[in-house]
Short mmCIF file of C-alpha atoms in Angstrom, two decimals:
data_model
loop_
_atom_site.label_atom_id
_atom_site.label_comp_id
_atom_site.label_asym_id
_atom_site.label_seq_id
_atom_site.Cartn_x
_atom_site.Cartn_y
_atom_site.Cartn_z
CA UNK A 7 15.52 110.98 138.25
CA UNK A 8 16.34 109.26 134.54
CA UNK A 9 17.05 105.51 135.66
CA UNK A 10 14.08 105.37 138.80
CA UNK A 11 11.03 103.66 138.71
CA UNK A 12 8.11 104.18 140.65
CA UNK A 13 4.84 101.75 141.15
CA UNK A 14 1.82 104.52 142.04
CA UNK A 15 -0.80 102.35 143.55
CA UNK A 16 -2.12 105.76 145.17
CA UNK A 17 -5.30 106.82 144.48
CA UNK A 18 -7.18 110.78 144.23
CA UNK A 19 -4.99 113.57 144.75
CA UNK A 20 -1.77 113.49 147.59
CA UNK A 21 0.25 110.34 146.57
CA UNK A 22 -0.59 110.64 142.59
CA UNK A 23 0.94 114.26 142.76
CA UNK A 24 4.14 113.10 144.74
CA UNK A 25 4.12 110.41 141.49
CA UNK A 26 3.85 112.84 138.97
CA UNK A 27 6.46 115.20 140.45
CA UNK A 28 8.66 112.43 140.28
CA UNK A 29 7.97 111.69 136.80
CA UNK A 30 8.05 115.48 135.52
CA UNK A 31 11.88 114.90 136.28
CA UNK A 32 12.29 111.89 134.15
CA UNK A 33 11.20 109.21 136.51
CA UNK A 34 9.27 106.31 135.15
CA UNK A 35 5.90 106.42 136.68
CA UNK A 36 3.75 103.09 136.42
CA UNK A 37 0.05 104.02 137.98
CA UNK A 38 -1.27 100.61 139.27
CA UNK A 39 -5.18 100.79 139.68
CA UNK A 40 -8.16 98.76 140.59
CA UNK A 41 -9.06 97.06 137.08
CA UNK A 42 -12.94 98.08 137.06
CA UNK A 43 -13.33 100.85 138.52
CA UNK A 44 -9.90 102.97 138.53
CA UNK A 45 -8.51 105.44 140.55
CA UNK A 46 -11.53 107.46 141.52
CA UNK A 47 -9.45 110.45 140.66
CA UNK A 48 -10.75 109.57 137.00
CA UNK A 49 -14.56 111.17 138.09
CA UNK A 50 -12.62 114.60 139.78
CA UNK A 51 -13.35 117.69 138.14
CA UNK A 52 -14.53 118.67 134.43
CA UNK A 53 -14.09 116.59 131.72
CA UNK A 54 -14.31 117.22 127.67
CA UNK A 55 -15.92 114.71 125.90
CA UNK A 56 -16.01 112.06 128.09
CA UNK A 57 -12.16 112.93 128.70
CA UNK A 58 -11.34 113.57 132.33
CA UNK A 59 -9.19 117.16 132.35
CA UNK A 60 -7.27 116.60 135.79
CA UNK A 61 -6.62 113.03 135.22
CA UNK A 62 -4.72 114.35 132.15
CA UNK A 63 -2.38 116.60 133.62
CA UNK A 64 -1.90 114.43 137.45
CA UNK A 65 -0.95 111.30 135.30
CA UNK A 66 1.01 112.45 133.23
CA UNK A 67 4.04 110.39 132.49
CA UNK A 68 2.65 107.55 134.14
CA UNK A 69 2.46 104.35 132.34
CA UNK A 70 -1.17 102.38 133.07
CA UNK A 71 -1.74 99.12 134.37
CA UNK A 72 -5.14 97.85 136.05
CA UNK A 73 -4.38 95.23 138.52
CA UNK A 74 -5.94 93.64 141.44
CA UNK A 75 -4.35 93.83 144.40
CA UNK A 76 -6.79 91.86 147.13
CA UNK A 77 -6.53 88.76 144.64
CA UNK A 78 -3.97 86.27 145.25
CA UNK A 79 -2.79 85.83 141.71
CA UNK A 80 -3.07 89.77 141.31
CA UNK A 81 -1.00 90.62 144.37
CA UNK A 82 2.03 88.08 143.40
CA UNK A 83 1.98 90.40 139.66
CA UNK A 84 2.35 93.23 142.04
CA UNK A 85 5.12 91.70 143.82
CA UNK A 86 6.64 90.93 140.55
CA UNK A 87 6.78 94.69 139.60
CA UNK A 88 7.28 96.19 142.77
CA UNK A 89 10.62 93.84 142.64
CA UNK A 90 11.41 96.33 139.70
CA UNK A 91 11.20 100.14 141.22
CA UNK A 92 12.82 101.73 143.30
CA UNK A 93 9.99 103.36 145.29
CA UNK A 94 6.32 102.35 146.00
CA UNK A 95 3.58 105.65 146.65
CA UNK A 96 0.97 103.77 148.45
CA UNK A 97 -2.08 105.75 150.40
CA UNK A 98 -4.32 102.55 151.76
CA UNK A 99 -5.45 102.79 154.95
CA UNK A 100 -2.88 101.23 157.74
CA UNK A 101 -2.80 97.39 157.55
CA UNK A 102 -4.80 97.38 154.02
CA UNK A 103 -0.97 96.01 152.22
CA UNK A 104 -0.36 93.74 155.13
CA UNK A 105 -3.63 92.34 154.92
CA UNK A 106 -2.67 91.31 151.17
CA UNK A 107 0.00 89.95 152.42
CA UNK A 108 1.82 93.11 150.55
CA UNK A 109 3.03 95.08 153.62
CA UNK A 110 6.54 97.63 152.86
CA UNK A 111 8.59 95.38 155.46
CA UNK A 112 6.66 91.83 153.34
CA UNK A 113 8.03 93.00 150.31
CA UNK A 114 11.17 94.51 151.84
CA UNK A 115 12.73 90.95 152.06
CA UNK A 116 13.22 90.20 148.70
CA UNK A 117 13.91 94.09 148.07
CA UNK A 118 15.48 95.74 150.76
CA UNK A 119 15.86 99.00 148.49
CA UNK A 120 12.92 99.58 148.14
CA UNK A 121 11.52 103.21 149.15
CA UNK A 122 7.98 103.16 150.03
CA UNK A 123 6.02 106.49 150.25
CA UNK A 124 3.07 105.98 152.93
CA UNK A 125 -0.18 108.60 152.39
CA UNK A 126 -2.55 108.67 154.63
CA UNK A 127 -5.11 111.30 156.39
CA UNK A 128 -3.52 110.69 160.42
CA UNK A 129 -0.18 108.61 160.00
CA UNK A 130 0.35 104.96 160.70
CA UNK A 131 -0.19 105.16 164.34
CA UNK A 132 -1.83 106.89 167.27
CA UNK A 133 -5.43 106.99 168.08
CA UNK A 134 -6.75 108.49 164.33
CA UNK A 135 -4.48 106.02 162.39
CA UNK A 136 -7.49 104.03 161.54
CA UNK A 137 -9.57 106.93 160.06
CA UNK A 138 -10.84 108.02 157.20
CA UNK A 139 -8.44 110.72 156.27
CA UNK A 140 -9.38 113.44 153.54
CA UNK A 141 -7.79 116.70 152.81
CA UNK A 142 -10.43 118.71 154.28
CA UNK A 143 -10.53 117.23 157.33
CA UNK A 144 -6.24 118.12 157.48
CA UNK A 145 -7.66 121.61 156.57
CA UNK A 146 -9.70 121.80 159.52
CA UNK A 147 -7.62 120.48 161.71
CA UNK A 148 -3.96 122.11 161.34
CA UNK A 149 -5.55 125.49 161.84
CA UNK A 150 -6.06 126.90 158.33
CA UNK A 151 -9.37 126.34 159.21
CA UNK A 152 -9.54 127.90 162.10
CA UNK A 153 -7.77 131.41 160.78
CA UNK A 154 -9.23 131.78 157.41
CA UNK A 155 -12.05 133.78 156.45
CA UNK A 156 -13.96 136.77 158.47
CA UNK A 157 -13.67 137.75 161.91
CA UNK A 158 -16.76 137.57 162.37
CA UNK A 159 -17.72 134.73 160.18
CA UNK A 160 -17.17 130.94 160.14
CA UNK A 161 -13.74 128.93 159.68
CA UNK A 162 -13.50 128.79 155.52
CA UNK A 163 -12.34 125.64 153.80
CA UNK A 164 -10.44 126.41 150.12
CA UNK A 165 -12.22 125.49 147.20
CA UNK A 166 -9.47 122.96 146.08
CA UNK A 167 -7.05 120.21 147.22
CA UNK A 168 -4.96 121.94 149.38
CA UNK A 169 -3.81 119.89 152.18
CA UNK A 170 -3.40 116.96 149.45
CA UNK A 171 -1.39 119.19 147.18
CA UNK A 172 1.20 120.25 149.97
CA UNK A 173 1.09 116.74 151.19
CA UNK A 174 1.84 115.47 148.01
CA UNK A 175 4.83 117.96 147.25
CA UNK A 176 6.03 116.96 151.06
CA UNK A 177 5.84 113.65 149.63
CA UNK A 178 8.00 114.28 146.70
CA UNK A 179 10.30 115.53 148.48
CA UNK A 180 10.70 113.02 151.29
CA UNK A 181 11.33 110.08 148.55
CA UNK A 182 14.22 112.36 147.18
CA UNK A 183 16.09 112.27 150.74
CA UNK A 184 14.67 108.56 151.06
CA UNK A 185 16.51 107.51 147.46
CA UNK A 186 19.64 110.15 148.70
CA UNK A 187 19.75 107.87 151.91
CA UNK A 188 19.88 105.02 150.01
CA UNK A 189 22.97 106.24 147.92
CA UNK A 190 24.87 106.90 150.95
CA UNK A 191 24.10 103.09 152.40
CA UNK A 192 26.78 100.95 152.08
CA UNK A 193 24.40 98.30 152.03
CA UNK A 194 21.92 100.62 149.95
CA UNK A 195 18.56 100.11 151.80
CA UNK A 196 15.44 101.54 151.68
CA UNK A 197 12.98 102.79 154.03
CA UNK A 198 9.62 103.28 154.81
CA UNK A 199 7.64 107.09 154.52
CA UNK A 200 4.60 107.48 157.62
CA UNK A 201 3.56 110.93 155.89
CA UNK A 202 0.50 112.36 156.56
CA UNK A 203 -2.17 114.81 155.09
CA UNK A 204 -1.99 116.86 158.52
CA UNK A 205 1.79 117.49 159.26
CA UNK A 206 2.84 119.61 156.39
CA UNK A 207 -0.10 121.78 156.37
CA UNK A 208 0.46 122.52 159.86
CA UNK A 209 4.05 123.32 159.18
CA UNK A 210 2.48 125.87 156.36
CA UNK A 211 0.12 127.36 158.69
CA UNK A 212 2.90 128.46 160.77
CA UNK A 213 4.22 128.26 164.66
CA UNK A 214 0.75 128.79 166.40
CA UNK A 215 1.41 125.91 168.89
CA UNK A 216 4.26 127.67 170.01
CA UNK A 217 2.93 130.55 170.35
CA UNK A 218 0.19 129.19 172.33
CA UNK A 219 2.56 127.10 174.36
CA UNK A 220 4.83 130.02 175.17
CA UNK A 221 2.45 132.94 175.29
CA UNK A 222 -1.09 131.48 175.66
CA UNK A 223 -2.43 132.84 172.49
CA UNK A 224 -4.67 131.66 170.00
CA UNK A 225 -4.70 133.30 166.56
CA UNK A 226 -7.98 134.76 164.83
CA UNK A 227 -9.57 135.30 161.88
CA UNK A 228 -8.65 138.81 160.21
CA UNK A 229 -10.48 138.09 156.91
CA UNK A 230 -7.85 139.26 154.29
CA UNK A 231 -5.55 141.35 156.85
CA UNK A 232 -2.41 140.45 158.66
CA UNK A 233 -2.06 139.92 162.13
CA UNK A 234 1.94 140.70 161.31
CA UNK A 235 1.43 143.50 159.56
CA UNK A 236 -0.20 146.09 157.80
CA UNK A 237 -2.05 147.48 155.12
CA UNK A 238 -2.31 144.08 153.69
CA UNK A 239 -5.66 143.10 152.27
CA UNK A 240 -7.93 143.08 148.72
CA UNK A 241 -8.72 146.26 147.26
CA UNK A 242 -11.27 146.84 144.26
CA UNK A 243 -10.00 149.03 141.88
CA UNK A 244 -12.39 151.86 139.52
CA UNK A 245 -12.68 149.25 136.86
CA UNK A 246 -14.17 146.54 139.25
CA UNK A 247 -10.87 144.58 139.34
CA UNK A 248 -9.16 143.56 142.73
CA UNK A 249 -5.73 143.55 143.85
CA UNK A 250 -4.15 142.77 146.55
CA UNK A 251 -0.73 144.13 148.12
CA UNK A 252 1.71 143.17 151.03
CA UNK A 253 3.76 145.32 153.12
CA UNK A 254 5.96 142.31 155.23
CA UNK A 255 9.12 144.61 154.10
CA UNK A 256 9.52 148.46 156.29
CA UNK A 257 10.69 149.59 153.21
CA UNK A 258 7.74 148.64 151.17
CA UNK A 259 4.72 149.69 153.76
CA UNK A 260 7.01 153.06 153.65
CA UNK A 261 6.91 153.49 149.82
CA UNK A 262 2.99 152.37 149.48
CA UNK A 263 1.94 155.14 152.37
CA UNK A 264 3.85 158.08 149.87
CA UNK A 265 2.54 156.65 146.94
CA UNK A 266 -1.29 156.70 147.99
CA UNK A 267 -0.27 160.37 149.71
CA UNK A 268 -0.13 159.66 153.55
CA UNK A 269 3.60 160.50 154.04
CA UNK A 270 2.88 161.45 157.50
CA UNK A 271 1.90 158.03 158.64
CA UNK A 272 5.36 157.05 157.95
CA UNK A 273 6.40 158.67 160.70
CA UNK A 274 3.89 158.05 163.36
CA UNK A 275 5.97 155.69 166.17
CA UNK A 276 3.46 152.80 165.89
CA UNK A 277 4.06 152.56 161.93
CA UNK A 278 7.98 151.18 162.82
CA UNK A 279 6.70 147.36 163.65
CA UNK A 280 4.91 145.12 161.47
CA UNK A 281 2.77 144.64 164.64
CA UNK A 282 1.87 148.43 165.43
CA UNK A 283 0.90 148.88 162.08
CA UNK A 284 -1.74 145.51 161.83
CA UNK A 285 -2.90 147.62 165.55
CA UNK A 286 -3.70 150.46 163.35
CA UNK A 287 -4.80 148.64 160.15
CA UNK A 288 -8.13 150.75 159.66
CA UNK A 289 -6.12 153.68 159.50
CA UNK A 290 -4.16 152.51 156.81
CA UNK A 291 -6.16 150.65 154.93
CA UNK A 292 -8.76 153.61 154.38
CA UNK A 293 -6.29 156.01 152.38
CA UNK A 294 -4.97 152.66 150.22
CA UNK A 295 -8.63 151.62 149.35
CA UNK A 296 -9.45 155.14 148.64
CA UNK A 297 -6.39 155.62 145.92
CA UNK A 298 -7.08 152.20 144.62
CA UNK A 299 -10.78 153.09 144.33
CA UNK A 300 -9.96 155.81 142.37
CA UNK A 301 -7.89 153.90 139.72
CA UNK A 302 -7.87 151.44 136.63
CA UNK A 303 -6.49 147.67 137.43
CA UNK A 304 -3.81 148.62 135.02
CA UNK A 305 -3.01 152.39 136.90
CA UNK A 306 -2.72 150.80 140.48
CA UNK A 307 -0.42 148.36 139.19
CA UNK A 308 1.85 150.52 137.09
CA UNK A 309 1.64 152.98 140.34
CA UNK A 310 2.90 150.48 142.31
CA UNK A 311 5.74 149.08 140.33
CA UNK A 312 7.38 152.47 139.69
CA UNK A 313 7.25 153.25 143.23
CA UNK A 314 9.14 150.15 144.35
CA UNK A 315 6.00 148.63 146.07
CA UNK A 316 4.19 144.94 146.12
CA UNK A 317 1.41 144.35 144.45
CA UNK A 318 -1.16 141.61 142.56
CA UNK A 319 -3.79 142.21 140.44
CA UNK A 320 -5.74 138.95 141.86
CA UNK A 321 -6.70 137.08 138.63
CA UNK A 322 -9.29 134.06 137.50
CA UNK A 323 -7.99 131.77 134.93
CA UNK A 324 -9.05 133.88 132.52
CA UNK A 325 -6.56 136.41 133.64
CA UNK A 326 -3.92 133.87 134.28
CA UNK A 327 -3.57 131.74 130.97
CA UNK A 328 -3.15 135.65 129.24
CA UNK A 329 -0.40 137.08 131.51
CA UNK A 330 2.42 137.75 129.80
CA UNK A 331 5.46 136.62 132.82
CA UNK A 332 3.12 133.40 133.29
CA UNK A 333 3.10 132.57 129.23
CA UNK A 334 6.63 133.92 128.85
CA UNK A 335 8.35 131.84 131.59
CA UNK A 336 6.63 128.66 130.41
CA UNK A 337 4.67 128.37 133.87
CA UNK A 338 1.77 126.70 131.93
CA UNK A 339 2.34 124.74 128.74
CA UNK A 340 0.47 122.50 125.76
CA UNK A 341 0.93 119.36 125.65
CA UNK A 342 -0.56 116.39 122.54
CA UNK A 343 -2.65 114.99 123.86
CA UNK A 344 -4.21 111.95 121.54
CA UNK A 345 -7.99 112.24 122.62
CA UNK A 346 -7.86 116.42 123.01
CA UNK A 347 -5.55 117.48 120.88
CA UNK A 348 -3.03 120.58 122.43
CA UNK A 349 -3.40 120.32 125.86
CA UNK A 350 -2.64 123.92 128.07
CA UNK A 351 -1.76 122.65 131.92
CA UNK A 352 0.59 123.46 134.55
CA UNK A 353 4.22 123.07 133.61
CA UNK A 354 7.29 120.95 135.38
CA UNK A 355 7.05 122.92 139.19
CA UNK A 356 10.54 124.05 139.44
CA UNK A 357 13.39 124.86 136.74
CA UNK A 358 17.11 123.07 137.20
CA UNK A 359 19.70 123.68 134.97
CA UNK A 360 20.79 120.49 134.58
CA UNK A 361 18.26 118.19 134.66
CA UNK A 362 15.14 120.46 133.26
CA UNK A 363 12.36 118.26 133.71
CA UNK A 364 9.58 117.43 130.70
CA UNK A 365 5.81 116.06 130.16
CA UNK A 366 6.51 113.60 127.50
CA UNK A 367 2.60 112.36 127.65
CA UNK A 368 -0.71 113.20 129.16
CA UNK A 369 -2.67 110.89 131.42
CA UNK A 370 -3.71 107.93 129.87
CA UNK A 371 -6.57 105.44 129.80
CA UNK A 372 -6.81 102.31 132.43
CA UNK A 373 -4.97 99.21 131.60
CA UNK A 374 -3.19 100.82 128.32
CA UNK A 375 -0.26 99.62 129.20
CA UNK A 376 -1.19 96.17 130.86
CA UNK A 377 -0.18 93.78 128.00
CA UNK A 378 3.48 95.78 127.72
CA UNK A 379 3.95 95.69 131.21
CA UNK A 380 3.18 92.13 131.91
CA UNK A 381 4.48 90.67 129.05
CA UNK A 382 7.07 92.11 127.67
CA UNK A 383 8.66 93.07 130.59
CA UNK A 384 7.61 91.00 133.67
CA UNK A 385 7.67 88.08 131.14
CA UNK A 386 3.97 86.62 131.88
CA UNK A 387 2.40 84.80 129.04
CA UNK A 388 -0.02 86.28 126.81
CA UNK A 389 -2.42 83.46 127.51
CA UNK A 390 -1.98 84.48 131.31
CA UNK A 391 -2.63 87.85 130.89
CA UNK A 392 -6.25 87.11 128.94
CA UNK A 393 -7.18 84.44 131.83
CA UNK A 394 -6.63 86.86 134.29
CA UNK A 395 -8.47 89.83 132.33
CA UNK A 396 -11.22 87.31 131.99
CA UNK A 397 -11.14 87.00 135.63
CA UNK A 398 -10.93 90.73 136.34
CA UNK A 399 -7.85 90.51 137.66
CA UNK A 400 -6.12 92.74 135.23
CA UNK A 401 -7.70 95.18 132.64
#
C-alpha cells in the first residue's frame, strides 16, 4: 500500500479500523476531525493519564488534522486534500457530504480516481438509510442477536464492537478490490463503497435466510452448544479454569469420546453426523464435563493435544498477553509511544511475505499535524492557517 493515501474523515469504530488496516500496510493515513471536539472515539474506553488507550492503537499511523467540514472555507481545504488521496473513508449519514457541497460524485469531477469508502448503520438507500445506525443495532438485527446466549434466556449482545469491527475489516477489504479496479481501468477511475454495518455480520452469522426460505426454519439459542454438532461447549476444569473444545471434524469428536473413556459412543449410529450427535448432546457432554472436572487447566489441555483433539483454555487478558504462541508469533506487540512510553497492542492483522506490514506511530493528538499538512504540503499560508484556527475552522 507504500505510495496510497487515504483522508479518514470517519469517526468511532467501523471506518477508522478500515483506515488503520490500510495504514498497518504502509498506507498514509491522514484522520480529518471536527476541530473542537474530535472524533468521539477519543472518550471510548480506558485511558492512562488523561491518554486515551484505544485511540492509541485505532490511529495509529494516521497523521492528524482538525478541520471543519460544514464551513465553507473548511470544506474547500478538504477539497484541496481529498484532491491528494487516493481513497476517502467517510461514515456521515446519507446526504451529510452533499449537503457540504462535498458529495463522492461532487468531488469525483475534479478526481475521478478517487475511491470513496461509505460507512453507515443501513446503506445509502432503502427505507432505514436515514437512521441512526450503531453496531448494536447490526448485532440485533443480522441474527447474532437472535442465536446467542441461553435457550432459555434473552438474545445477548457482545460486550465489544463487533459488528463495527467486521464492518470495518469488510471495509478494508472492499477499498483493496476498489484501488485493484482502478489499476485495471484504462481510464483508471474510481468508485464509490455503499457498505454497511449490517451486511457483513449477516454474512458471519451464516445462511439462516436460506434455510428459512428453503426449509422454514428458524435457528435457536443453544447457549454454548452447536446446533451442527456435538460435544461442543465450555467446560470448568478442577482448578476453576474453563475451556472450551470443538468437534466440527468426525475424526476429532472420535478421538475426544476415547480420550474422556466413552469408546462405545463412537459407535452408536447417531454419533456418524454432526447433526445426530448435537440430537444427543447431553449424552456427550456429561462424560466430557465429568473428565474435565476432574482435571488441572494445564492436564485437560496436554490430554487433548496428545490425543489429536481441539481444544482452548478460554483466557482473559491476563491469560492472553502471557501465552507463549501469542508472544512468540508477534500477535501483540510494543510500540513508543511519546506520552506512555512502550505501548503492548494488537499487531499488523495478517503476515505477507512481501510486504510485512508495520506500526511506525501510535495515535496521536488532534490537529498535530495541521500546520504540516496545510502548509507545507497543500501550500496555504501560515497567516491563513492562524485566521482560520482563530475562527475554529482548523485546530
Amino acid at each position: 500500500m507504500h505510495g496510497l493515501r487515504v483522508v479518514d474523515v470517519s469517526t468511532i469504530l467501523a471506518g477508522p479500523l478500515c483506515a488503520q488496516l490500510l495504514g498497518d500496510f504502509g498506507a498514509e493515513v491522514i484522520k480529518v476531525e471536527h476541530p473542537v471536539v474530535g472524533d468521539g472515539m477519543r472518550g471510548h474506553g480506558h485511558s492512562k493519564d488523561g491518554h486515551p488507550l484505544w485511540w492509541k492503537e485505532l490511529s495509529r499511523n494516521k497523521r492528524t488534522l482538525g478541520l471543519s467540514l460544514s464551513d465553507a472555507e473548511g470544506a474547500e481545504v478538504f477539497r484541496r486534500l481529498v484532491a491528494t488521496a487516493d481513497v476517502l473513508v467517510e461514515n456521515f449519514r446519507p446526504g451529510t457530504l452533499e449537503r457540504w457541497g462535498l458529495g463522492p460524485h461532487e468531488l469525483a469531477v475534479s478526481h475521478p480516481g478517487l475511491v470513496t469508502v461509505r460507512v453507515t448503520g443501513f446503506g445509502q438507500r432503502g427505507p432505514y438509510a436515514a437512521r441512526a445506525g450503531f453496531g448494536t443495532l447490526a448485532e440485533a438485527m443480522s441474527g447474532f442477536a437472535h442465536l446467542t446466549g441461553e435457550a432459555d434466556g434473552p438474545p445477548t449482545l457482545p460486550a465489544f464492537g463487533l459488528a463495527d469491527s467486521v464492518c470495518g475489516i469488510a471495509a478494508s477489504s472492499a477499498a483493496v478490490m476498489a484501488l485493484y479496479a482502478r489499476e485495471r481501468d484504462p481510464r483508471r477511475r474510481g468508485q464509490v463503497i455503499d457498505m454497511s454495518l449490517l451486511e457483513p455480520l449477516m454474512t458471519a452469522v451464516g445462511p439462516s435466510p436460506t434455510v428459512y426460505q428453503q426449509l422454514g426454519l428458524v435457528g435457536q439459542r443453544n447457549g454454548n452448544r452447536s446446533s451442527n454438532n456435538a460435544p461442543r461447549n465450555t467446560y470448568r476444569t478442577r482448578d476453576g479454569h474453563w475451556v472450551a473444545i470443538s468437534t466440527s471434524a468426525q475424526a476429532i469428536a472420535e478421538r475426544v469420546m476415547r480420550l474422556v473413556g466413552r469408546p462405545d459412543l463412537v459407535t452408536e449410529p447417531w454419533f456418524a453426523t454432526g447433526g445426530g450427535r448435537a440430537a444427543h448432546a447431553d449424552v456427550l457432554d456429561a462424560p466430557v464435563a465429568a473428565w474435565i472436572g476432574a482435571r488441572t487447566r494445564a492436564e485437560v489441555v496436554t490430554g487433548f493435544t496428545d490425543a489429536g483433539a481441539a481444544v482452548a483454555p478460554i483466557y482473559d487478558a491476563r491469560d492472553l498477553v502471557s501465552d507463549p504462541h501469542v508472544r512468540q508469533t508477534e500477535m501483540l506487540t510494543e510500540v513508543q509511544d511519546e506520552d506512555l512510553g512502550p505501548l503492548l497492542m494488537h499487531n499488523v492483522m495478517w503476515r505477507m511475505s512481501r510486504s510485512p506490514g508495520s506500526i511506525r506511530f501510535t495515535g496521536r493528538a488532534l490537529g498535530a499535524d495541521t500546520d504540516e499538512l496545510l502548509v507545507k504540503e497543500l501550500g496555504l499560508e501560515q497567516d491563513e492557517v492562524t485566521r482560520l484556527r482563530d475562527r475554529q475552522v482548523v485546530t
